[in-house]
Every structure is written in structure tokens, then in C-alpha cells.
Amino acid sequence: MKKLTSIIMTGLLLAACGQQQKEADFQYEVDRFADVQILRYKVNNFDQLSLNQKMLVYYLSQAALEGRDILFDQNHKNNLSIRRLLEAVYVNYTGDKTAADFEAMTTYLKQVWMGNGIHHHYSEDKFKPGFSEDFLRTAVQGIDSTQLPLATGESVDSFIARVFPVIFDPALYPKRTNQENDVDLVLSSANNFYEGVSQAEVEAFYQGMANPNDPRPVPYGLNSKVVKRDGKIQEIKWKVGGMYSEAIIRIVGWLHKAAEVAENESQKKVISTLIDYYETGNLETYDKYSIFWLQDLNSQVDFVNGFTETYTDPLGMKATWESIVNFKDVEATKRTTIISDNAQWFEDNSPTDKQYKKEEVRGVTAKVITVAMLGGDCYPATPIGINLPNSNWIRAEHGSKSVTIENITEAYNQASSGSGFREEFMVSKEEIERAVNYGALTDNLHTDLHECLGHGSGKLLPGVSPDALKAYGSPIEEARADLFGLYYVADPKLVELGLLPDMEAYKTQYYSYLMNGLMTQLTRIQPGKNIEQAHMRNRQLIASWVYEKGKDDKVVELKKVNGKTFVVVNDYEKLRGLFGELLKEIQRIKSTGDFEAAKQMVETYAVKVNQEIHTEVLDRYAKLNIAPYKGFVNPVYTLVKAEDGSIADVQVTYDENYVDQHLRYSREYSVLPSMN
Ligand code: ZN
């Protein structure tokens, strides 16, 4: 599970003032197009790693980049064809590159890179090209056909006939992942996890596979595509020798090199088990790898690499490929260590019913990390916190590893200071001041609590399937983790533990959360659309639930001042009580697998948008001229050779721009066929 940034981070948080001075020479903004701002992140203290650790980062980073094409293909069957087509035109076009059509195509190509395909990474909607079909046809016909990603035996004309409607016909594949109620989610989603099968067929297929009495079920369906061949439903595994083999072989090659410079035996075992899993596709090996991975606590360098998160599958089974390479921020990790050392206290004192609590919280380990490389579904858009593995029984028996990614948060904060966002949307000077003083601190702390305690808390009752909540599972799980963080960020225990300076600090987290959930996150939604994304659903769910339940006592109000709507929190203590009440109910839903209650909760509070407020928020936000989404470029690592040919150092540089980086990745890390 991952925690994504909320819209609030685009304008609210300021890091410590001294830092800004120090960072003045580092250029955070790299590019800007459509609704996106591209930033650069800084790999603080990379110099302080040993040569072996730097080489490990280097090899794992190569492995992180090799999976990029897998994700494109997972997101839609024609994505690789379309990306390669656009890149070929971008590079080889001989016409006027300043003409409006070419510029619109460039923007579209940048969006495709950002979305890892033709759909928006967050809204799931297909991008609308701002250039004409005629322009692209002429451009395609004008370049050498050997530059085009034609399928075997395909003519340019049939290539155009295959690919153009996918780009230009808005009725075709409109949604990457469809979450709407009462439709066939498999057939109406554009992603490439299923082909020629209905939702009912897929559900029946997996129902037959899993034994409901198995206390340690593997994550069925995690690493395969489901197809119907000769009338029979079957899985094609993503592994060496299976689907995506060409890319996975390259990943495995780099992992072998990484294993040679591993920090210790335990990390070596993690890497070799991952290799074994990639080679066999065996999900029991995957579970074994996950356990080794969460138990590897002494290594400073760490990574995620593989088919991991299931948000893009409307049925929540198929995992997209992602990678993050990172190393521990030793100083900041002291904070999360305090939290995880007290995990049992937090579990025992939470407002949930005793029968849904964990008697013994196991191995919740948390650390603050510095990201060194992002790949697959963590690039260009990236989370600010991660908690893995996702398997419920592994979490219950072995615990989980949770990370807060501080150099990404730092980049957000640096890039957004002075945008005018909080002056526009916060109701009073007092709230603004609190945000300045405590915003960054409580935000990092909320991420720690969300990841390291929230997701790890509670338990399922015996016999309850982890998939019982189906499409509602993701927003309910995210709400649970957020509520755990919200409830505890206001607890005197945090002051006692020295994590917060006083009982004022939490208020800014509460205020920002409600302002975001009730208003400002709507800047990410197109007029007239509903909320689809799991994290956004969870935030609106929480905010509008407490708003409704606290109405009689006027705990939270939406007030008009000079014609503008503002969130007003009248009673912070009562608000905490409401968060606790909702946490109790959400935990009950999760623990008992109460599908109907989950559906009711999500459909009532999380999906529909208040049209009037939406229009107003979009209007006010537009005047600020802030891009609602952020993406990142990676740094570039270069091996420095000594005179005898051995590796003397690894250098990190930050001068590659967004376009050059993607074109280079498409040249150097792109071995999959256009159609898989
Ligand atoms: Zn989460």
C-alpha cells in the first residue's frame, strides 16, 4: 500500500526556513505541461554511502528502469505502440516543429510519459489529443517506416488503422480502471490484465482456485494476465519465459550484479529469492521473498522491485510493476523508531472494538528513507510513503515494513512555497500560521502513523476473506490507515514521546485534512465527474462523514466569507472524537468483511461531488496557476572507473530534463515487443 500526496502539499507546507537558503542553487522545477509540474528530487547524503553501497544503488537502479515497458503494456495493450509512434514522430519529424499541431503532440507525448500510457495516472481518463488526425497521419507517412513500431508483417496503413482510433476516438477505452457501480468492471476497464473474459468469468476462475480454509493463501492472480484460449480460461504468467520475459530477463541480470555487492547475507537472500520468483512465477516463492524482505532490517540500502500494488485492477488482484531504490535516513529514522517501539500501546488504546484488535502487534518496522531511483508505477508520479507487503497473513504473522519518503516531500515543499494556496483557501491568519509552524512536522508524522501503524493495525475475523470488500476494499483500507493517523496525531502521547512540541500542532493536520477532503482535492476532478481514485475517495469519505455527523454540534462548518467558501473547525476535540468513531466503524467493516456496509459508506460519502463547491474551487484554484499533479525526473548515476578498470566511484548528477530522460529510457531500457 502506498500513501500518495494530497493536494494540500502543493501549496501548504514550508520546510524549515534555513533549508530554503541552502537549497537555492538546486533547481526543483524541470518542466510544466497540461495539469502537471515535473520536479527533481535530491539524493541527500549519497556521498556518505560506501562504494559498495553506491554500486548496489546503481545496479538496483538499472533494475528499476528495466521494468518501465511492462507497466506501459499493463496499462493498455496499445500503449507501447502509441508511445513509440509518438517518439518516432517527435524525433524524426521534418516539418515545422513550432507549429501548433506539433506542440500539441509534444504535450500529449509528455502526458503519455507521465501516465505510463494513454490514460491519466490519477483520474484514469483517456487523454484528449490537441492535434488533428490528419496532422499525425501526414507526419507518420513522412518518416521512414523502419522507425515505426510496426507489428510483424504489419503495413503502415494497417498500423494506422489499429492505433489511430485508440488515440482519437473518445468512446474507445475511455477509462483505464473503471470503478463505477453495477457495470462489468473487467470489460469496461482499458487495462491489459484480462482479455476476452467477463468479470463473472474471472471471479469464478479465482474462486475455484483459492481454498477458503487456507490460513496462508498466496496472492492469487497477482502476476498474470487472464485470457480465454480455445474456450478455456487461463493465466499467462509474467515471468522469465512467460509474458514480459525480455524485460524480466534484464531485471534479473541487474539483480544478479546487485546480489554480488549486497550489504550482508540477509539482503543477498532477499535478492536471490526475488530472482527465483521472477524465474518461476511461483507465488509461494513471492511470499517467501516478502518475508525475507521485511525481515531485512540491518541493510541501509533497500528496494522494492516487482508486481506490487493492485490499485489499477478493478478487482484488486493484478499488480502493476514498480520499483523504488532507497537508503535509510539514519537521523530522521529515530522518529519512526519511537513510533514502532510503541506500536502495541497504540493498538491497545485505539477506539476500535477489542475483538478486531491485534493481541500482539508484530514487527512493525518503520524508517525514513531517501529515494535514489523511481521506476514503473512509482515514476514519474510517486508516493510519499509505502507499507509492504500487502498480504494479510504475512502482515499478521511477520509484520510489515513501512517507509516515509522524506526527500520527495522536501521537493514538493520547496517547489510550492509561496504559491498563495493557503492564503486563498485557509479561513484565518491563525490557521495559516499554524500551518507554517507545524504543517511539515505533522504531515510527516501523519504519514508515519498511516504507514507504520494504520495499515498494520487490526485483524480480520477468522474466515473473512481479505478480498471480501472487492472494489471498495482500497478506499476502506486507506480510510482505516488515515483515521488511525488522524486519531493519534491529536493524542497527548505524541507530546509525551517528544514527537510533537505541544497540543496545538495537531490542529493544522485536522484543518488541512478537512479542507482538502471537502474542497481543495476537487481541483483534481474535471467538472461533472465523480471521484474514482481510492485515496481521494477515502479522503472525501472521512471529511464528509465527520462534517455530516458533527452538523448538529457545528463541529465543522462550511462558511461563506466575501462570497468564498471556507472550512471552519469550531471544536477540535469533538472532531477527534468523530474521527475515533469512524475509525471504529471502518475497522468493523474491514474485520468482518461487511461488503454492504462498505458499499453504503463509499457510495454515500466518497464518490459524488458537490457541484457548487467544485465549480467555486476550480475557479479560485485556476487563478493561482498551480499544477495540481506533480511528477519527477530521476537523477543520473554514472560509474567512475579507476585506471585499472575497476569501479572507483558512482557519480550522481541532476541535469537531465524530462524529455531527454524519457527518450533515453525508451532507447536504453526498452526491449519488449510493441504488442504482448
Ligand atoms: Zn495507505
XYZ file of C-alpha atoms and ligand atoms in Angstrom:
677
model
C 0.000 0.000 0.000
C 1.158 3.466 -0.633
C 0.303 6.892 0.544
C 0.012 9.494 -2.171
C 0.372 13.169 -1.621
C -2.803 15.156 -1.174
C -3.445 18.383 -2.997
C -2.633 20.243 0.169
C 1.037 19.603 -0.338
C 1.086 21.681 -3.483
C 0.744 24.853 -1.547
C 0.731 24.477 2.124
C 3.898 23.229 3.571
C 7.101 25.059 4.083
C 10.179 23.282 5.219
C 12.383 24.864 7.834
C 13.345 28.345 6.716
C 17.079 27.761 6.819
C 16.761 24.984 4.290
C 15.477 27.261 1.568
C 18.651 29.276 1.606
C 20.802 26.184 1.405
C 18.744 24.730 -1.464
C 18.718 27.905 -3.508
C 21.084 26.537 -6.159
C 19.122 23.325 -6.676
C 16.560 23.655 -9.463
C 13.419 21.786 -8.375
C 11.102 22.597 -11.282
C 12.030 20.825 -14.501
C 9.002 21.077 -16.778
C 5.368 22.028 -16.919
C 2.556 20.891 -19.236
C -1.214 20.239 -19.118
C -2.076 19.738 -15.408
C 1.409 18.577 -14.442
C 4.535 20.093 -12.938
C 7.689 17.978 -13.173
C 10.150 18.250 -10.303
C 13.583 16.981 -9.473
C 14.418 15.356 -6.139
C 17.751 15.491 -4.395
C 19.503 12.355 -3.164
C 20.778 13.809 0.104
C 23.878 12.190 1.599
C 24.538 9.837 -1.320
C 28.228 10.742 -0.874
C 28.214 9.258 2.585
C 27.421 5.745 1.345
C 30.302 3.299 0.957
C 31.492 2.400 -2.539
C 29.786 -0.978 -2.235
C 26.505 0.640 -1.216
C 26.751 3.093 -4.109
C 27.284 0.207 -6.534
C 24.315 -1.567 -5.014
C 22.189 1.542 -5.578
C 23.495 1.671 -9.144
C 22.622 -1.937 -10.022
C 19.231 -1.807 -8.326
C 18.551 1.449 -10.190
C 19.257 -0.245 -13.501
C 16.835 -3.000 -12.499
C 14.302 -0.304 -11.590
C 14.418 1.206 -15.065
C 14.147 -2.075 -16.977
C 10.511 -2.580 -15.962
C 9.182 0.652 -17.467
C 7.751 -1.011 -20.590
C 5.973 -3.672 -18.551
C 3.864 -1.023 -16.876
C 3.037 0.680 -20.171
C 1.767 -2.633 -21.536
C -0.141 -3.476 -18.355
C -1.956 -0.158 -18.534
C -3.176 -0.784 -22.074
C -2.409 -3.176 -24.896
C -1.602 -0.416 -27.406
C 0.416 1.833 -25.098
C 3.845 0.743 -26.292
C 2.819 1.096 -29.944
C 1.488 4.579 -29.288
C 4.443 5.767 -27.206
C 6.932 4.503 -29.774
C 4.943 6.029 -32.611
C 4.874 9.438 -30.916
C 8.559 9.279 -30.021
C 9.425 8.369 -33.609
C 7.470 11.360 -34.892
C 8.919 13.656 -32.219
C 12.487 12.751 -33.112
C 12.235 12.329 -36.902
C 9.645 14.929 -37.915
C 10.952 17.124 -40.707
C 8.113 19.690 -40.749
C 7.749 22.816 -38.656
C 8.388 21.896 -35.039
C 6.986 25.209 -33.798
C 3.561 24.663 -35.425
C 0.559 24.328 -33.088
C -0.150 20.703 -34.047
C 3.410 19.615 -33.317
C 3.387 21.427 -29.989
C 0.073 19.823 -29.053
C 1.515 16.429 -29.954
C 4.524 17.155 -27.754
C 2.214 17.930 -24.838
C 0.290 14.718 -25.497
C 3.532 12.715 -25.590
C 4.589 14.275 -22.276
C 1.225 13.247 -20.844
C 1.685 9.697 -22.142
C 5.076 9.534 -20.401
C 3.519 10.883 -17.216
C 0.615 8.408 -17.326
C 2.731 5.457 -18.468
C 0.190 5.240 -21.255
C -2.779 6.983 -22.812
C -4.726 7.387 -19.560
C -4.286 9.924 -16.779
C -2.338 8.380 -13.893
C -4.794 9.679 -11.330
C -8.213 10.287 -12.913
C -7.895 7.162 -15.135
C -9.471 9.112 -18.051
C -8.072 8.840 -21.552
C -6.093 11.903 -22.669
C -7.654 14.071 -25.359
C -5.151 14.838 -28.125
C -4.990 18.536 -29.033
C -3.754 17.805 -32.579
C -5.600 16.556 -35.616
C -5.711 13.063 -37.017
C -4.618 14.460 -40.380
C -1.532 16.010 -38.860
C -0.448 12.728 -37.310
C -1.213 10.733 -40.463
C 0.876 13.052 -42.623
C 3.654 13.020 -40.032
C 3.660 9.215 -39.854
C 3.692 8.854 -43.614
C 6.557 11.340 -43.797
C 9.022 9.318 -41.749
C 10.923 6.180 -42.686
C 8.708 3.183 -41.867
C 11.641 1.396 -40.211
C 11.320 3.994 -37.430
C 7.731 2.892 -36.696
C 6.765 0.203 -34.174
C 5.016 -1.996 -36.751
C 3.928 -5.461 -35.652
C 5.406 -8.374 -37.613
C 4.124 -8.187 -41.181
C 2.056 -5.067 -40.481
C 1.838 -2.336 -43.142
C 1.885 1.366 -42.265
C -1.772 1.607 -43.283
C -2.906 -1.235 -41.077
C -0.767 0.139 -38.250
C -2.598 3.470 -38.569
C -5.929 1.631 -38.683
C -5.051 -0.240 -35.482
C -3.636 2.606 -33.437
C -5.346 5.844 -34.517
C -8.842 5.036 -33.252
C -7.318 4.224 -29.852
C -5.808 7.711 -29.748
C -8.599 9.723 -31.329
C -11.945 8.009 -30.659
C -13.090 9.179 -27.197
C -15.606 6.328 -26.957
C -12.867 3.706 -27.225
C -11.186 2.647 -23.934
C -12.305 5.797 -22.053
C -11.178 4.534 -18.612
C -8.033 2.698 -17.586
C -9.663 1.345 -14.435
C -13.408 1.567 -14.132
C -14.802 1.717 -10.596
C -18.403 2.511 -11.423
C -21.144 0.674 -9.649
C -23.175 -2.006 -11.469
C -21.134 -2.480 -14.637
C -18.792 -5.254 -15.724
C -15.551 -3.824 -14.296
C -13.337 -6.121 -16.326
C -14.920 -5.422 -19.703
C -15.218 -1.671 -19.110
C -11.612 -1.169 -17.951
C -8.970 -0.487 -20.593
C -6.042 -2.082 -18.821
C -4.382 -5.224 -20.101
C -4.951 -7.630 -17.208
C -7.803 -9.515 -18.838
C -8.708 -10.294 -22.424
C -11.863 -11.854 -23.809
C -13.260 -12.646 -20.358
C -16.050 -11.121 -18.273
C -15.910 -10.103 -14.623
C -18.123 -13.071 -13.670
C -15.804 -15.479 -15.506
C -12.733 -14.063 -13.771
C -14.361 -14.226 -10.344
C -15.474 -17.815 -10.908
C -11.984 -18.722 -12.147
C -10.299 -17.489 -8.969
C -12.995 -18.719 -6.645
C -12.219 -22.230 -7.800
C -8.518 -21.697 -7.229
C -8.410 -20.430 -3.638
C -9.139 -22.703 -0.696
C -11.219 -20.604 1.734
C -9.787 -22.531 4.705
C -6.168 -21.878 3.794
C -4.735 -19.678 6.575
C -1.827 -18.629 4.374
C -3.213 -18.014 0.878
C -0.808 -16.839 -1.808
C -1.904 -13.654 -3.611
C -3.789 -15.467 -6.373
C -3.673 -13.779 -9.740
C -1.025 -11.251 -8.731
C 1.403 -11.860 -11.597
C -0.580 -12.944 -14.623
C -2.930 -11.947 -17.376
C -6.195 -13.870 -17.709
C -7.288 -14.888 -21.215
C -9.654 -17.300 -22.869
C -7.944 -19.698 -25.271
C -9.786 -22.485 -27.080
C -12.777 -21.747 -24.858
C -10.707 -22.260 -21.716
C -9.903 -19.559 -19.203
C -6.250 -19.484 -18.244
C -3.445 -17.372 -16.806
C -0.353 -16.233 -18.695
C 2.324 -15.632 -16.075
C 4.603 -12.587 -16.062
C 7.967 -14.266 -15.640
C 11.135 -15.360 -17.386
C 9.893 -17.440 -20.313
C 6.357 -16.074 -19.932
C 4.769 -12.732 -20.735
C 7.218 -9.772 -20.416
C 10.107 -12.233 -20.475
C 12.502 -9.934 -22.384
C 12.274 -7.186 -19.759
C 12.262 -9.553 -16.784
C 15.449 -11.239 -18.016
C 17.166 -7.830 -17.974
C 15.835 -7.089 -14.467
C 17.173 -10.439 -13.278
C 20.566 -9.696 -14.881
C 20.941 -6.499 -12.823
C 19.687 -8.226 -9.684
C 22.490 -10.791 -10.042
C 25.014 -7.946 -10.084
C 23.281 -6.353 -7.084
C 23.484 -9.619 -5.143
C 27.273 -9.605 -5.613
C 27.599 -6.293 -3.761
C 24.817 -6.892 -1.203
C 25.478 -5.449 2.245
C 25.032 -8.754 4.086
C 23.810 -12.344 3.764
C 20.248 -11.456 4.669
C 19.993 -8.940 1.835
C 21.661 -11.383 -0.545
C 18.941 -13.910 0.309
C 16.238 -11.307 -0.392
C 17.667 -10.626 -3.843
C 18.238 -14.264 -4.766
C 14.711 -15.221 -3.715
C 13.335 -12.413 -5.856
C 15.356 -13.741 -8.788
C 13.946 -17.212 -8.130
C 10.414 -15.781 -8.166
C 10.990 -13.908 -11.443
C 12.317 -17.107 -12.968
C 9.475 -19.374 -11.819
C 6.499 -17.046 -11.330
C 5.755 -19.111 -8.230
C 3.654 -17.116 -5.754
C 4.781 -19.176 -2.771
C 8.303 -18.019 -3.603
C 6.957 -14.481 -3.784
C 5.541 -14.783 -0.266
C 8.859 -16.188 0.914
C 10.651 -13.256 -0.688
C 8.249 -10.811 1.011
C 9.021 -12.315 4.413
C 12.801 -12.181 3.841
C 12.399 -8.617 2.626
C 10.505 -7.392 5.662
C 12.987 -9.122 7.954
C 15.994 -7.450 6.353
C 16.373 -4.549 8.762
C 20.099 -4.060 9.036
C 20.839 -3.072 5.461
C 20.953 0.628 4.805
C 20.179 0.325 1.095
C 16.773 -1.155 0.327
C 14.417 -1.515 -2.611
C 11.028 -2.515 -3.957
C 11.088 -4.310 -7.295
C 8.205 -6.242 -8.780
C 4.476 -6.678 -9.304
C 3.341 -4.966 -6.137
C 0.230 -2.780 -5.909
C -3.211 -3.740 -7.187
C -4.924 -0.332 -7.452
C -5.095 -0.441 -11.250
C -7.007 -3.728 -11.341
C -10.709 -3.025 -10.713
C -10.863 -6.428 -8.999
C -7.802 -5.657 -6.865
C -5.825 -8.795 -7.805
C -3.382 -7.969 -10.610
C -0.364 -5.965 -9.564
C 1.375 -3.313 -11.615
C 5.149 -3.391 -11.862
C 7.037 -0.838 -9.778
C 10.398 -0.130 -8.248
C 11.937 2.206 -5.690
C 15.601 2.170 -4.702
C 16.409 3.931 -1.455
C 18.608 4.149 1.602
C 17.842 4.834 5.219
C 17.935 8.376 6.579
C 19.514 7.415 9.867
C 18.838 10.671 11.709
C 15.148 11.006 10.740
C 14.532 7.313 11.400
C 14.887 7.967 15.139
C 11.374 9.466 14.922
C 9.756 6.408 13.357
C 11.617 4.103 15.712
C 9.871 5.755 18.656
C 6.535 5.122 16.953
C 7.174 1.487 16.145
C 8.588 0.806 19.625
C 5.213 1.895 20.993
C 3.085 0.077 18.403
C 1.372 -2.158 20.960
C 0.321 0.828 23.077
C -1.295 2.454 20.043
C -3.085 -0.764 19.111
C -4.375 -1.335 22.658
C -5.634 2.219 23.073
C -7.309 2.738 19.708
C -11.082 3.263 19.725
C -11.764 0.030 17.800
C -13.577 -2.942 19.349
C -11.371 -5.332 21.231
C -12.298 -8.332 19.076
C -10.866 -6.556 15.996
C -7.573 -5.597 17.610
C -4.295 -7.435 17.272
C -3.413 -9.085 20.584
C 0.192 -8.887 19.610
C 1.466 -6.358 17.118
C 4.343 -7.980 15.326
C 7.375 -6.472 13.770
C 6.078 -3.092 12.690
C 9.255 -1.528 11.453
C 9.361 1.956 10.157
C 12.058 4.100 8.691
C 12.548 7.349 6.899
C 14.223 6.897 3.551
C 15.938 8.858 0.841
C 14.831 7.752 -2.587
C 17.610 7.213 -5.107
C 15.626 5.893 -8.099
C 11.978 5.617 -9.108
C 10.674 3.135 -11.657
C 7.496 1.631 -13.082
C 4.374 2.613 -11.187
C 6.390 4.910 -8.869
C 7.528 7.092 -11.758
C 7.023 9.898 -12.767
C 4.253 10.211 -10.137
C 5.419 8.828 -6.843
C 4.126 8.028 -3.355
C 5.391 9.751 -0.196
C 5.033 6.631 1.940
C 4.938 2.883 1.394
C 3.954 -0.058 3.567
C 4.590 -3.594 2.343
C 3.991 -6.470 1.905
C 0.260 -6.356 1.169
C -0.510 -9.960 2.098
C -2.768 -10.004 5.173
C -1.478 -13.225 6.677
C 2.151 -12.193 6.294
C 1.368 -8.897 7.993
C -0.376 -10.714 10.824
C 2.339 -13.318 11.355
C 5.504 -11.433 10.413
C 4.630 -7.735 10.390
C 5.426 -5.245 7.693
C 7.963 -2.662 6.686
C 6.882 0.905 6.423
C 8.692 3.867 4.947
C 8.265 7.621 4.825
C 9.962 9.154 1.796
C 11.278 12.440 3.004
C 13.292 13.744 0.057
C 10.175 13.587 -2.138
C 8.170 15.542 0.438
C 11.051 18.002 0.591
C 10.883 18.537 -3.177
C 7.123 19.157 -3.008
C 7.551 21.686 -0.256
C 10.407 23.530 -1.885
C 8.640 23.740 -5.222
C 5.393 25.034 -3.793
C 6.448 27.602 -1.263
C 4.925 30.957 -1.986
C 2.214 29.727 -4.349
C -0.550 31.595 -2.491
C -2.525 28.401 -1.993
C -3.018 28.594 1.749
C -3.830 32.314 1.668
C -6.592 31.525 -0.806
C -8.136 28.537 0.930
C -7.446 28.792 4.671
C -10.018 30.719 6.650
C -7.873 32.683 9.079
C -4.416 34.041 9.854
C -4.374 31.698 12.825
C -4.783 28.621 10.616
C -2.156 29.888 8.182
C 0.298 30.488 10.990
C -0.296 27.064 12.466
C 0.332 25.555 9.040
C 3.625 27.411 8.717
C 4.756 26.362 12.182
C 3.588 22.771 12.286
C 2.500 21.773 8.761
C 5.570 19.862 7.609
C 6.056 18.237 11.004
C 2.501 16.931 11.405
C 2.315 15.890 7.786
C 5.380 13.683 8.059
C 4.074 12.348 11.339
C 0.686 11.544 9.817
C 2.451 9.649 7.043
C 4.448 7.699 9.652
C 1.300 6.838 11.604
C -0.646 5.946 8.456
C 2.049 3.652 7.115
C 3.693 2.167 10.139
C 0.715 1.762 12.458
C -2.503 2.324 10.478
C -2.104 -0.327 7.783
C -0.578 -2.723 10.280
C -3.314 -2.385 12.885
C -6.391 -4.528 13.467
C -7.181 -8.023 12.284
C -9.669 -9.902 10.156
C -12.024 -12.256 11.973
C -11.355 -15.936 11.218
C -12.796 -16.978 7.852
C -13.118 -13.424 6.488
C -11.598 -13.172 3.030
C -9.116 -10.320 2.527
C -10.936 -9.601 -0.746
C -14.416 -9.518 0.798
C -14.880 -5.786 0.180
C -13.976 -6.157 -3.525
C -13.796 -2.799 -5.322
C -14.496 -0.981 -2.029
C -11.514 -2.616 -0.348
C -8.924 0.002 -1.352
C -10.742 3.162 -0.185
C -11.821 1.444 3.050
C -8.271 0.305 3.766
C -6.850 3.766 3.055
C -9.527 5.364 5.244
C -8.615 2.994 8.056
C -4.939 3.956 7.887
C -5.678 7.693 7.575
C -8.111 7.605 10.505
C -5.603 5.810 12.680
C -3.157 8.624 11.933
C -5.746 11.362 12.471
C -6.929 9.928 15.748
C -3.433 9.612 17.170
C -1.862 12.788 15.840
C -4.027 14.546 18.479
C -3.065 12.214 21.311
C -1.131 13.638 24.293
C 1.014 10.512 23.971
C 2.770 12.082 20.978
C 3.776 15.101 23.050
C 4.840 12.781 25.849
C 7.022 10.815 23.397
C 8.592 14.055 22.199
C 7.212 13.704 18.662
C 5.153 16.892 18.822
C 6.027 20.059 20.761
C 2.526 20.814 22.114
C -1.209 20.171 21.828
C -1.646 22.914 19.207
C 0.304 21.210 16.450
C -2.237 18.517 15.503
C -4.875 21.129 14.704
C -3.177 22.070 11.465
C -3.303 18.440 10.323
C -7.036 18.333 11.106
C -7.719 21.592 9.361
C -5.736 20.689 6.252
C -7.298 17.272 6.085
C -10.840 18.620 6.102
C -10.075 21.481 3.769
C -8.557 19.002 1.357
C -11.282 16.367 1.682
C -14.212 18.789 1.492
C -12.819 21.253 -1.007
C -9.350 21.530 -2.426
C -8.777 17.979 -3.649
C -11.608 18.678 -6.095
C -9.081 20.640 -8.141
C -8.038 17.225 -9.426
C -11.501 16.381 -10.715
C -12.899 17.525 -14.057
C -16.213 19.400 -13.905
C -19.164 16.994 -13.746
C -17.041 13.935 -12.898
C -17.229 11.723 -9.828
C -14.312 10.683 -7.601
C -12.692 7.403 -8.653
C -9.222 7.260 -7.140
C -9.015 5.222 -3.926
C -7.039 7.781 -1.901
C -9.287 10.650 -2.969
C -12.357 8.592 -2.171
C -11.039 7.839 1.272
C -10.274 11.495 1.985
C -13.710 12.710 0.953
C -15.298 9.805 2.825
C -13.652 10.823 6.088
C -14.129 14.558 5.643
C -17.792 14.451 4.628
C -18.666 11.790 7.211
C -17.367 13.892 10.130
C -18.891 17.011 8.580
C -22.342 15.363 8.421
C -22.134 13.652 11.825
C -20.935 16.800 13.546
C -23.534 19.075 11.936
C -25.832 19.370 14.946
C -22.956 20.402 17.201
C -21.416 22.594 14.489
C -18.100 20.794 14.882
C -17.120 21.627 11.301
C -18.790 24.233 9.116
C -18.540 25.459 5.568
C -18.841 29.238 5.827
C -19.065 31.909 3.165
C -16.795 34.889 3.643
C -16.913 37.595 0.956
C -18.567 35.142 -1.408
C -15.916 32.455 -0.891
C -16.458 29.151 0.936
C -14.123 28.209 3.784
C -13.808 25.271 6.121
C -14.188 26.304 9.752
C -13.358 23.917 12.576
C -15.174 25.044 15.738
C -14.304 22.201 18.057
C -11.068 20.309 17.539
C -11.610 17.967 20.471
C -15.043 16.853 19.267
C -13.581 16.428 15.805
C -11.084 13.962 17.217
C -13.979 12.071 18.809
C -15.679 11.804 15.405
C -12.501 10.502 13.766
C -12.366 7.855 16.504
C -15.995 6.890 15.974
C -15.491 6.477 12.248
C -12.282 4.502 12.771
C -14.234 2.101 14.973
C -16.874 1.542 12.282
C -14.390 1.247 9.403
C -12.379 -1.301 11.381
C -15.575 -3.294 11.999
C -16.346 -3.268 8.264
C -12.836 -4.437 7.428
C -12.623 -7.081 10.169
C -15.997 -8.637 9.370
C -15.796 -8.195 5.584
C -19.131 -6.326 5.609
C -19.424 -5.655 1.882
C -22.841 -3.973 2.068
C -21.712 -1.502 4.736
C -18.536 -0.735 2.775
C -20.559 -0.103 -0.350
C -23.022 2.082 1.523
C -20.232 4.070 3.174
C -18.257 4.655 -0.023
C -21.228 5.372 -2.286
C -22.786 7.782 0.242
C -19.748 9.825 1.229
C -16.847 9.190 -1.112
C -17.988 9.266 -4.715
C -20.343 12.131 -5.535
C -19.080 15.664 -5.784
C -20.804 18.800 -4.501
C -21.161 20.610 -7.841
C -21.436 24.113 -6.444
C -18.299 23.868 -4.326
C -16.483 22.093 -7.125
C -17.082 24.951 -9.558
C -16.023 27.512 -6.989
C -12.846 25.643 -6.029
C -11.789 25.160 -9.655
C -12.337 28.820 -10.280
C -10.312 30.005 -7.306
C -7.573 27.457 -7.970
C -7.241 28.419 -11.638
C -6.322 31.959 -10.607
C -3.389 30.633 -8.578
C -1.873 28.953 -11.605
C -0.617 25.837 -9.770
C -0.360 22.456 -11.472
C -2.495 20.004 -9.465
C -0.240 16.996 -10.215
C 3.470 16.531 -9.744
C 5.819 14.124 -11.416
C 9.560 13.617 -11.082
C 12.662 13.083 -13.147
C 15.318 10.772 -11.762
C 18.937 11.692 -11.200
C 21.544 10.067 -13.449
C 24.110 7.676 -11.970
C 27.429 7.088 -13.698
C 30.106 4.549 -12.854
C 33.535 6.126 -12.485
C 36.336 3.744 -13.485
C 39.822 3.646 -11.992
C 42.906 3.273 -14.221
C 42.895 -0.498 -13.778
C 39.293 -0.657 -14.976
C 37.762 -1.317 -11.579
C 34.880 0.815 -10.313
C 36.218 3.710 -8.244
C 33.028 5.661 -7.556
C 29.420 6.237 -8.571
C 28.521 9.772 -9.526
C 25.075 11.310 -9.252
C 24.054 14.222 -11.486
C 20.870 16.228 -11.816
C 20.968 17.884 -15.225
C 18.774 15.661 -17.406
C 15.457 17.216 -18.446
C 12.083 15.483 -18.722
C 12.066 14.938 -22.491
C 15.669 13.759 -22.713
C 15.168 11.362 -19.821
C 12.158 9.658 -21.374
C 13.713 9.467 -24.828
C 16.831 7.940 -23.277
C 14.822 5.438 -21.239
C 12.971 4.454 -24.425
C 16.310 3.866 -26.167
C 18.167 2.116 -23.360
C 15.524 0.267 -21.376
C 13.010 -0.882 -23.950
C 13.177 -4.479 -25.078
C 9.541 -5.611 -25.091
C 7.679 -6.098 -28.372
C 5.064 -3.390 -29.043
C 2.314 -5.991 -28.724
C 2.498 -8.539 -25.905
Zn -2.004 3.756 2.627
